[in-house]
Amino acid sequence: DTAVSQTPKYLVTQMGNDKSIKCEQNLGHDTMYWYKQDSKKFLKIMFSYNNKELIINETVPNRFSPKSPDKAHLNLHINSLELGDSAVYFCASSHGLAGPYEQYFGPGTRLTVT
Amino acid sequence: KQEVTQIPAALSVPEGENLVLNCSFTDSAIYNLQWFRQDPGKGLTSLLLIQSSQREQTSGRLNASLDKSSGRSTLYIAASQPGDSATYLCAALNYTGANSKLTFGKGITLSVRP
Protein backbone atom coordinates (compact mmCIF):
# COMPACT_ATOMS: atom_id res chain seq x y z
CA ASP A 1 0.00 0.00 0.00
CA THR A 2 2.96 2.27 -0.53
CA ALA A 3 1.80 5.72 -1.57
CA VAL A 4 5.05 7.35 -2.73
CA SER A 5 8.03 5.08 -3.21
CA GLN A 6 11.62 5.86 -4.09
CA THR A 7 14.46 3.63 -5.19
CA PRO A 8 17.11 3.19 -4.11
CA LYS A 9 16.90 4.11 -0.44
CA TYR A 10 20.67 4.47 -0.17
CA LEU A 11 23.08 5.32 -2.95
CA VAL A 12 26.85 5.51 -2.52
CA THR A 13 28.85 6.46 -5.57
CA GLN A 14 32.03 8.17 -6.66
CA MET A 15 32.53 11.64 -8.01
CA GLY A 16 32.00 11.94 -11.71
CA ASN A 17 29.49 9.11 -11.99
CA ASP A 18 25.98 9.42 -13.40
CA LYS A 19 23.09 8.09 -11.32
CA SER A 20 19.31 8.02 -11.30
CA ILE A 21 16.76 7.97 -8.52
CA LYS A 22 13.29 6.67 -9.30
CA CYS A 23 10.00 7.81 -7.82
CA GLU A 24 6.55 6.35 -8.24
CA GLN A 25 3.20 7.28 -6.69
CA ASN A 26 0.04 5.19 -6.72
CA LEU A 27 -2.24 7.94 -5.40
CA GLY A 28 -3.51 9.09 -8.76
CA HIS A 29 -1.94 12.49 -8.18
CA ASP A 30 -1.22 14.92 -11.03
CA THR A 31 1.70 16.74 -9.45
CA MET A 32 5.08 15.39 -8.35
CA TYR A 33 8.09 17.04 -6.76
CA TRP A 34 11.77 16.54 -6.04
CA TYR A 35 13.35 18.04 -2.94
CA LYS A 36 16.90 18.13 -1.60
CA GLN A 37 17.61 18.12 2.14
CA ASP A 38 21.19 19.00 2.98
CA SER A 39 23.32 18.03 5.96
CA LYS A 40 21.90 20.94 7.93
CA LYS A 41 18.41 19.53 7.33
CA PHE A 42 17.43 22.48 5.16
CA LEU A 43 14.77 21.38 2.66
CA LYS A 44 14.63 22.97 -0.76
CA ILE A 45 12.42 22.21 -3.70
CA MET A 46 14.18 21.40 -6.96
CA PHE A 47 11.45 20.59 -9.47
CA SER A 48 7.73 20.10 -9.74
CA TYR A 49 5.81 18.48 -12.58
CA ASN A 50 2.07 18.74 -13.15
CA ASN A 51 0.66 16.29 -15.68
CA LYS A 52 4.17 15.80 -17.02
CA GLU A 53 4.68 19.56 -17.42
CA LEU A 54 7.43 21.34 -15.51
CA ILE A 55 5.86 24.01 -13.25
CA ILE A 56 8.58 24.64 -10.68
CA ASN A 57 12.16 24.72 -11.79
CA GLU A 58 14.44 26.14 -9.15
CA THR A 59 18.00 27.14 -9.83
CA VAL A 60 19.81 23.84 -9.79
CA PRO A 61 22.84 22.76 -11.85
CA ASN A 62 22.12 21.48 -15.34
CA ARG A 63 23.57 18.19 -14.17
CA PHE A 64 20.20 17.51 -12.56
CA SER A 65 17.49 16.51 -15.00
CA PRO A 66 14.00 15.32 -14.06
CA LYS A 67 12.21 12.89 -16.31
CA SER A 68 8.48 12.22 -16.14
CA PRO A 69 7.51 9.31 -18.40
CA ASP A 70 3.95 9.42 -17.08
CA LYS A 71 1.93 11.04 -14.31
CA ALA A 72 2.82 8.33 -11.80
CA HIS A 73 6.58 8.58 -12.21
CA LEU A 74 9.15 11.32 -11.78
CA ASN A 75 12.76 10.21 -11.99
CA LEU A 76 15.81 12.30 -11.16
CA HIS A 77 18.96 11.85 -13.19
CA ILE A 78 22.21 13.36 -12.00
CA ASN A 79 25.26 13.64 -14.25
CA SER A 80 28.87 14.07 -13.16
CA LEU A 81 28.17 13.74 -9.46
CA GLU A 82 30.01 16.07 -7.10
CA LEU A 83 30.74 15.88 -3.37
CA GLY A 84 28.24 18.68 -2.75
CA ASP A 85 25.44 16.56 -4.19
CA SER A 86 25.52 14.39 -1.07
CA ALA A 87 22.15 14.86 0.59
CA VAL A 88 18.80 13.20 1.11
CA TYR A 89 16.51 13.53 -1.88
CA PHE A 90 12.77 13.36 -1.33
CA CYS A 91 10.07 12.78 -3.87
CA ALA A 92 6.52 13.94 -3.16
CA SER A 93 3.17 14.11 -4.88
CA SER A 94 -0.15 15.92 -4.57
CA HIS A 95 -3.40 16.29 -6.49
CA GLY A 96 -2.22 19.66 -7.70
CA LEU A 97 0.02 22.56 -6.80
CA ALA A 98 -2.51 25.37 -6.52
CA GLY A 99 -5.28 24.31 -4.21
CA PRO A 100 -6.00 22.66 -0.87
CA TYR A 101 -3.76 19.78 -1.86
CA GLU A 102 -1.49 18.27 0.74
CA GLN A 103 1.77 16.78 -0.34
CA TYR A 104 2.67 13.18 0.37
CA PHE A 105 6.37 12.42 0.72
CA GLY A 106 8.41 9.37 -0.10
CA PRO A 107 10.89 7.92 2.41
CA GLY A 108 13.88 9.62 0.84
CA THR A 109 17.06 8.52 -0.91
CA ARG A 110 20.30 9.16 0.92
CA LEU A 111 22.95 9.93 -1.68
CA THR A 112 26.60 9.84 -0.62
CA VAL A 113 29.22 10.94 -3.12
CA THR A 114 32.79 9.95 -2.25
CA LYS B 1 12.09 36.62 -3.29
CA GLN B 2 10.11 34.79 -0.63
CA GLU B 3 11.87 34.08 2.64
CA VAL B 4 10.38 31.86 5.31
CA THR B 5 11.71 32.03 8.85
CA GLN B 6 11.03 29.79 11.80
CA ILE B 7 12.31 30.89 15.19
CA PRO B 8 13.49 29.40 17.48
CA ALA B 9 15.29 26.55 15.77
CA ALA B 10 14.70 24.27 18.75
CA LEU B 11 12.23 24.11 21.60
CA SER B 12 11.97 21.87 24.65
CA VAL B 13 8.81 21.72 26.75
CA PRO B 14 7.40 19.46 29.47
CA GLU B 15 4.61 17.08 28.58
CA GLY B 16 1.11 18.55 28.79
CA GLU B 17 2.10 22.08 27.89
CA ASN B 18 0.28 23.99 25.17
CA LEU B 19 2.70 25.53 22.72
CA VAL B 20 2.89 27.74 19.65
CA LEU B 21 5.31 27.36 16.77
CA ASN B 22 5.87 30.44 14.65
CA CYS B 23 6.44 30.85 10.94
CA SER B 24 6.96 34.19 9.21
CA PHE B 25 7.18 34.99 5.51
CA THR B 26 8.25 38.12 3.64
CA ASP B 27 6.01 37.96 0.56
CA SER B 28 2.37 38.07 1.62
CA ALA B 29 1.07 37.14 -1.85
CA ILE B 30 0.97 33.49 -0.92
CA TYR B 31 -1.49 31.01 -2.33
CA ASN B 32 -1.36 28.71 0.65
CA LEU B 33 0.78 27.76 3.61
CA GLN B 34 1.40 24.23 4.74
CA TRP B 35 2.74 22.79 7.99
CA PHE B 36 4.69 19.54 7.97
CA ARG B 37 6.19 17.22 10.53
CA GLN B 38 9.45 15.34 9.98
CA ASP B 39 10.63 12.52 12.20
CA PRO B 40 14.35 11.66 12.22
CA GLY B 41 15.38 9.75 9.10
CA LYS B 42 11.93 9.99 7.59
CA GLY B 43 10.11 12.00 4.96
CA LEU B 44 7.69 14.79 5.72
CA THR B 45 4.10 14.31 6.79
CA SER B 46 1.61 17.03 5.97
CA LEU B 47 -0.23 18.28 9.05
CA LEU B 48 -2.35 21.21 7.94
CA LEU B 49 -2.74 23.35 4.84
CA ILE B 50 -4.27 26.82 4.97
CA GLN B 51 -5.49 28.51 1.82
CA SER B 52 -4.84 32.25 1.50
CA SER B 53 -8.55 32.94 1.96
CA GLN B 54 -8.68 31.03 5.23
CA ARG B 55 -7.68 32.16 8.72
CA GLU B 56 -7.19 28.81 10.37
CA GLN B 57 -7.39 25.05 10.09
CA THR B 58 -7.78 22.48 12.83
CA SER B 59 -6.95 18.82 13.11
CA GLY B 60 -7.22 17.12 16.47
CA ARG B 61 -4.87 18.85 18.93
CA LEU B 62 -3.38 20.99 16.16
CA ASN B 63 -4.55 24.39 15.04
CA ALA B 64 -2.82 26.44 12.38
CA SER B 65 -3.58 30.10 11.81
CA LEU B 66 -2.65 32.43 8.98
CA ASP B 67 -2.35 36.21 8.99
CA LYS B 68 -1.26 37.24 5.50
CA SER B 69 -1.11 40.95 6.23
CA SER B 70 1.48 40.47 8.95
CA GLY B 71 3.24 37.61 7.15
CA ARG B 72 2.72 35.13 9.95
CA SER B 73 1.43 31.65 10.57
CA THR B 74 1.33 29.78 13.85
CA LEU B 75 0.91 26.12 14.68
CA TYR B 76 -0.73 25.59 18.04
CA ILE B 77 -0.26 22.22 19.71
CA ALA B 78 -2.53 21.53 22.66
CA ALA B 79 -1.60 19.25 25.54
CA SER B 80 1.76 18.26 24.06
CA GLN B 81 2.90 14.64 24.28
CA PRO B 82 6.34 13.01 23.92
CA GLY B 83 5.12 11.60 20.60
CA ASP B 84 4.90 15.16 19.29
CA SER B 85 8.70 15.37 19.38
CA ALA B 86 9.81 16.00 15.80
CA THR B 87 10.86 18.80 13.48
CA TYR B 88 8.04 21.04 12.28
CA LEU B 89 8.39 22.87 8.98
CA CYS B 90 6.20 25.44 7.30
CA ALA B 91 6.14 26.08 3.56
CA ALA B 92 4.68 29.00 1.65
CA LEU B 93 3.43 28.66 -1.93
CA ASN B 94 3.56 31.64 -4.27
CA TYR B 95 1.62 30.42 -7.27
CA THR B 96 2.24 32.01 -10.66
CA GLY B 97 1.70 29.08 -12.96
CA ALA B 98 4.92 27.94 -14.58
CA ASN B 99 7.17 29.97 -12.28
CA SER B 100 5.60 29.07 -8.97
CA LYS B 101 7.72 29.11 -5.84
CA LEU B 102 7.43 26.84 -2.83
CA THR B 103 9.63 28.02 0.02
CA PHE B 104 10.31 26.11 3.20
CA GLY B 105 11.47 27.36 6.57
CA LYS B 106 14.38 25.64 8.26
CA GLY B 107 12.12 23.98 10.79
CA ILE B 108 11.69 23.96 14.55
CA THR B 109 12.91 20.87 16.37
CA LEU B 110 10.49 20.19 19.20
CA SER B 111 11.30 18.00 22.15
CA VAL B 112 8.51 17.15 24.60
CA ARG B 113 9.88 15.84 27.90
CA PRO B 114 7.91 13.16 29.76
Coordinates of C-alpha atoms in Angstrom, one line a residue:
Chain A
D1 CA 0.0 0.0 0.0
T2 CA 3.0 2.3 -0.5
A3 CA 1.8 5.7 -1.6
V4 CA 5.0 7.3 -2.7
S5 CA 8.0 5.1 -3.2
Q6 CA 11.6 5.9 -4.1
T7 CA 14.5 3.6 -5.2
P8 CA 17.1 3.2 -4.1
K9 CA 16.9 4.1 -0.4
Y10 CA 20.7 4.5 -0.2
L11 CA 23.1 5.3 -3.0
V12 CA 26.9 5.5 -2.5
T13 CA 28.8 6.5 -5.6
Q14 CA 32.0 8.2 -6.7
M15 CA 32.5 11.6 -8.0
G16 CA 32.0 11.9 -11.7
N17 CA 29.5 9.1 -12.0
D18 CA 26.0 9.4 -13.4
K19 CA 23.1 8.1 -11.3
S20 CA 19.3 8.0 -11.3
I21 CA 16.8 8.0 -8.5
K22 CA 13.3 6.7 -9.3
C23 CA 10.0 7.8 -7.8
E24 CA 6.5 6.3 -8.2
Q25 CA 3.2 7.3 -6.7
N26 CA 0.0 5.2 -6.7
L27 CA -2.2 7.9 -5.4
G28 CA -3.5 9.1 -8.8
H29 CA -1.9 12.5 -8.2
D30 CA -1.2 14.9 -11.0
T31 CA 1.7 16.7 -9.5
M32 CA 5.1 15.4 -8.4
Y33 CA 8.1 17.0 -6.8
W34 CA 11.8 16.5 -6.0
Y35 CA 13.4 18.0 -2.9
K36 CA 16.9 18.1 -1.6
Q37 CA 17.6 18.1 2.1
D38 CA 21.2 19.0 3.0
S39 CA 23.3 18.0 6.0
K40 CA 21.9 20.9 7.9
K41 CA 18.4 19.5 7.3
F42 CA 17.4 22.5 5.2
L43 CA 14.8 21.4 2.7
K44 CA 14.6 23.0 -0.8
I45 CA 12.4 22.2 -3.7
M46 CA 14.2 21.4 -7.0
F47 CA 11.5 20.6 -9.5
S48 CA 7.7 20.1 -9.7
Y49 CA 5.8 18.5 -12.6
N50 CA 2.1 18.7 -13.1
N51 CA 0.7 16.3 -15.7
K52 CA 4.2 15.8 -17.0
E53 CA 4.7 19.6 -17.4
L54 CA 7.4 21.3 -15.5
I55 CA 5.9 24.0 -13.2
I56 CA 8.6 24.6 -10.7
N57 CA 12.2 24.7 -11.8
E58 CA 14.4 26.1 -9.2
T59 CA 18.0 27.1 -9.8
V60 CA 19.8 23.8 -9.8
P61 CA 22.8 22.8 -11.8
N62 CA 22.1 21.5 -15.3
R63 CA 23.6 18.2 -14.2
F64 CA 20.2 17.5 -12.6
S65 CA 17.5 16.5 -15.0
P66 CA 14.0 15.3 -14.1
K67 CA 12.2 12.9 -16.3
S68 CA 8.5 12.2 -16.1
P69 CA 7.5 9.3 -18.4
D70 CA 3.9 9.4 -17.1
K71 CA 1.9 11.0 -14.3
A72 CA 2.8 8.3 -11.8
H73 CA 6.6 8.6 -12.2
L74 CA 9.2 11.3 -11.8
N75 CA 12.8 10.2 -12.0
L76 CA 15.8 12.3 -11.2
H77 CA 19.0 11.8 -13.2
I78 CA 22.2 13.4 -12.0
N79 CA 25.3 13.6 -14.2
S80 CA 28.9 14.1 -13.2
L81 CA 28.2 13.7 -9.5
E82 CA 30.0 16.1 -7.1
L83 CA 30.7 15.9 -3.4
G84 CA 28.2 18.7 -2.7
D85 CA 25.4 16.6 -4.2
S86 CA 25.5 14.4 -1.1
A87 CA 22.2 14.9 0.6
V88 CA 18.8 13.2 1.1
Y89 CA 16.5 13.5 -1.9
F90 CA 12.8 13.4 -1.3
C91 CA 10.1 12.8 -3.9
A92 CA 6.5 13.9 -3.2
S93 CA 3.2 14.1 -4.9
S94 CA -0.2 15.9 -4.6
H95 CA -3.4 16.3 -6.5
G96 CA -2.2 19.7 -7.7
L97 CA 0.0 22.6 -6.8
A98 CA -2.5 25.4 -6.5
G99 CA -5.3 24.3 -4.2
P100 CA -6.0 22.7 -0.9
Y101 CA -3.8 19.8 -1.9
E102 CA -1.5 18.3 0.7
Q103 CA 1.8 16.8 -0.3
Y104 CA 2.7 13.2 0.4
F105 CA 6.4 12.4 0.7
G106 CA 8.4 9.4 -0.1
P107 CA 10.9 7.9 2.4
G108 CA 13.9 9.6 0.8
T109 CA 17.1 8.5 -0.9
R110 CA 20.3 9.2 0.9
L111 CA 23.0 9.9 -1.7
T112 CA 26.6 9.8 -0.6
V113 CA 29.2 10.9 -3.1
T114 CA 32.8 10.0 -2.3
Chain B
K1 CA 12.1 36.6 -3.3
Q2 CA 10.1 34.8 -0.6
E3 CA 11.9 34.1 2.6
V4 CA 10.4 31.9 5.3
T5 CA 11.7 32.0 8.9
Q6 CA 11.0 29.8 11.8
I7 CA 12.3 30.9 15.2
P8 CA 13.5 29.4 17.5
A9 CA 15.3 26.5 15.8
A10 CA 14.7 24.3 18.8
L11 CA 12.2 24.1 21.6
S12 CA 12.0 21.9 24.6
V13 CA 8.8 21.7 26.7
P14 CA 7.4 19.5 29.5
E15 CA 4.6 17.1 28.6
G16 CA 1.1 18.5 28.8
E17 CA 2.1 22.1 27.9
N18 CA 0.3 24.0 25.2
L19 CA 2.7 25.5 22.7
V20 CA 2.9 27.7 19.7
L21 CA 5.3 27.4 16.8
N22 CA 5.9 30.4 14.6
C23 CA 6.4 30.9 10.9
S24 CA 7.0 34.2 9.2
F25 CA 7.2 35.0 5.5
T26 CA 8.2 38.1 3.6
D27 CA 6.0 38.0 0.6
S28 CA 2.4 38.1 1.6
A29 CA 1.1 37.1 -1.9
I30 CA 1.0 33.5 -0.9
Y31 CA -1.5 31.0 -2.3
N32 CA -1.4 28.7 0.6
L33 CA 0.8 27.8 3.6
Q34 CA 1.4 24.2 4.7
W35 CA 2.7 22.8 8.0
F36 CA 4.7 19.5 8.0
R37 CA 6.2 17.2 10.5
Q38 CA 9.4 15.3 10.0
D39 CA 10.6 12.5 12.2
P40 CA 14.4 11.7 12.2
G41 CA 15.4 9.8 9.1
K42 CA 11.9 10.0 7.6
G43 CA 10.1 12.0 5.0
L44 CA 7.7 14.8 5.7
T45 CA 4.1 14.3 6.8
S46 CA 1.6 17.0 6.0
L47 CA -0.2 18.3 9.1
L48 CA -2.4 21.2 7.9
L49 CA -2.7 23.3 4.8
I50 CA -4.3 26.8 5.0
Q51 CA -5.5 28.5 1.8
S52 CA -4.8 32.2 1.5
S53 CA -8.5 32.9 2.0
Q54 CA -8.7 31.0 5.2
R55 CA -7.7 32.2 8.7
E56 CA -7.2 28.8 10.4
Q57 CA -7.4 25.1 10.1
T58 CA -7.8 22.5 12.8
S59 CA -6.9 18.8 13.1
G60 CA -7.2 17.1 16.5
R61 CA -4.9 18.8 18.9
L62 CA -3.4 21.0 16.2
N63 CA -4.6 24.4 15.0
A64 CA -2.8 26.4 12.4
S65 CA -3.6 30.1 11.8
L66 CA -2.7 32.4 9.0
D67 CA -2.3 36.2 9.0
K68 CA -1.3 37.2 5.5
S69 CA -1.1 40.9 6.2
S70 CA 1.5 40.5 8.9
G71 CA 3.2 37.6 7.2
R72 CA 2.7 35.1 9.9
S73 CA 1.4 31.7 10.6
T74 CA 1.3 29.8 13.9
L75 CA 0.9 26.1 14.7
Y76 CA -0.7 25.6 18.0
I77 CA -0.3 22.2 19.7
A78 CA -2.5 21.5 22.7
A79 CA -1.6 19.2 25.5
S80 CA 1.8 18.3 24.1
Q81 CA 2.9 14.6 24.3
P82 CA 6.3 13.0 23.9
G83 CA 5.1 11.6 20.6
D84 CA 4.9 15.2 19.3
S85 CA 8.7 15.4 19.4
A86 CA 9.8 16.0 15.8
T87 CA 10.9 18.8 13.5
Y88 CA 8.0 21.0 12.3
L89 CA 8.4 22.9 9.0
C90 CA 6.2 25.4 7.3
A91 CA 6.1 26.1 3.6
A92 CA 4.7 29.0 1.6
L93 CA 3.4 28.7 -1.9
N94 CA 3.6 31.6 -4.3
Y95 CA 1.6 30.4 -7.3
T96 CA 2.2 32.0 -10.7
G97 CA 1.7 29.1 -13.0
A98 CA 4.9 27.9 -14.6
N99 CA 7.2 30.0 -12.3
S100 CA 5.6 29.1 -9.0
K101 CA 7.7 29.1 -5.8
L102 CA 7.4 26.8 -2.8
T103 CA 9.6 28.0 0.0
F104 CA 10.3 26.1 3.2
G105 CA 11.5 27.4 6.6
K106 CA 14.4 25.6 8.3
G107 CA 12.1 24.0 10.8
I108 CA 11.7 24.0 14.6
T109 CA 12.9 20.9 16.4
L110 CA 10.5 20.2 19.2
S111 CA 11.3 18.0 22.2
V112 CA 8.5 17.1 24.6
R113 CA 9.9 15.8 27.9
P114 CA 7.9 13.2 29.8

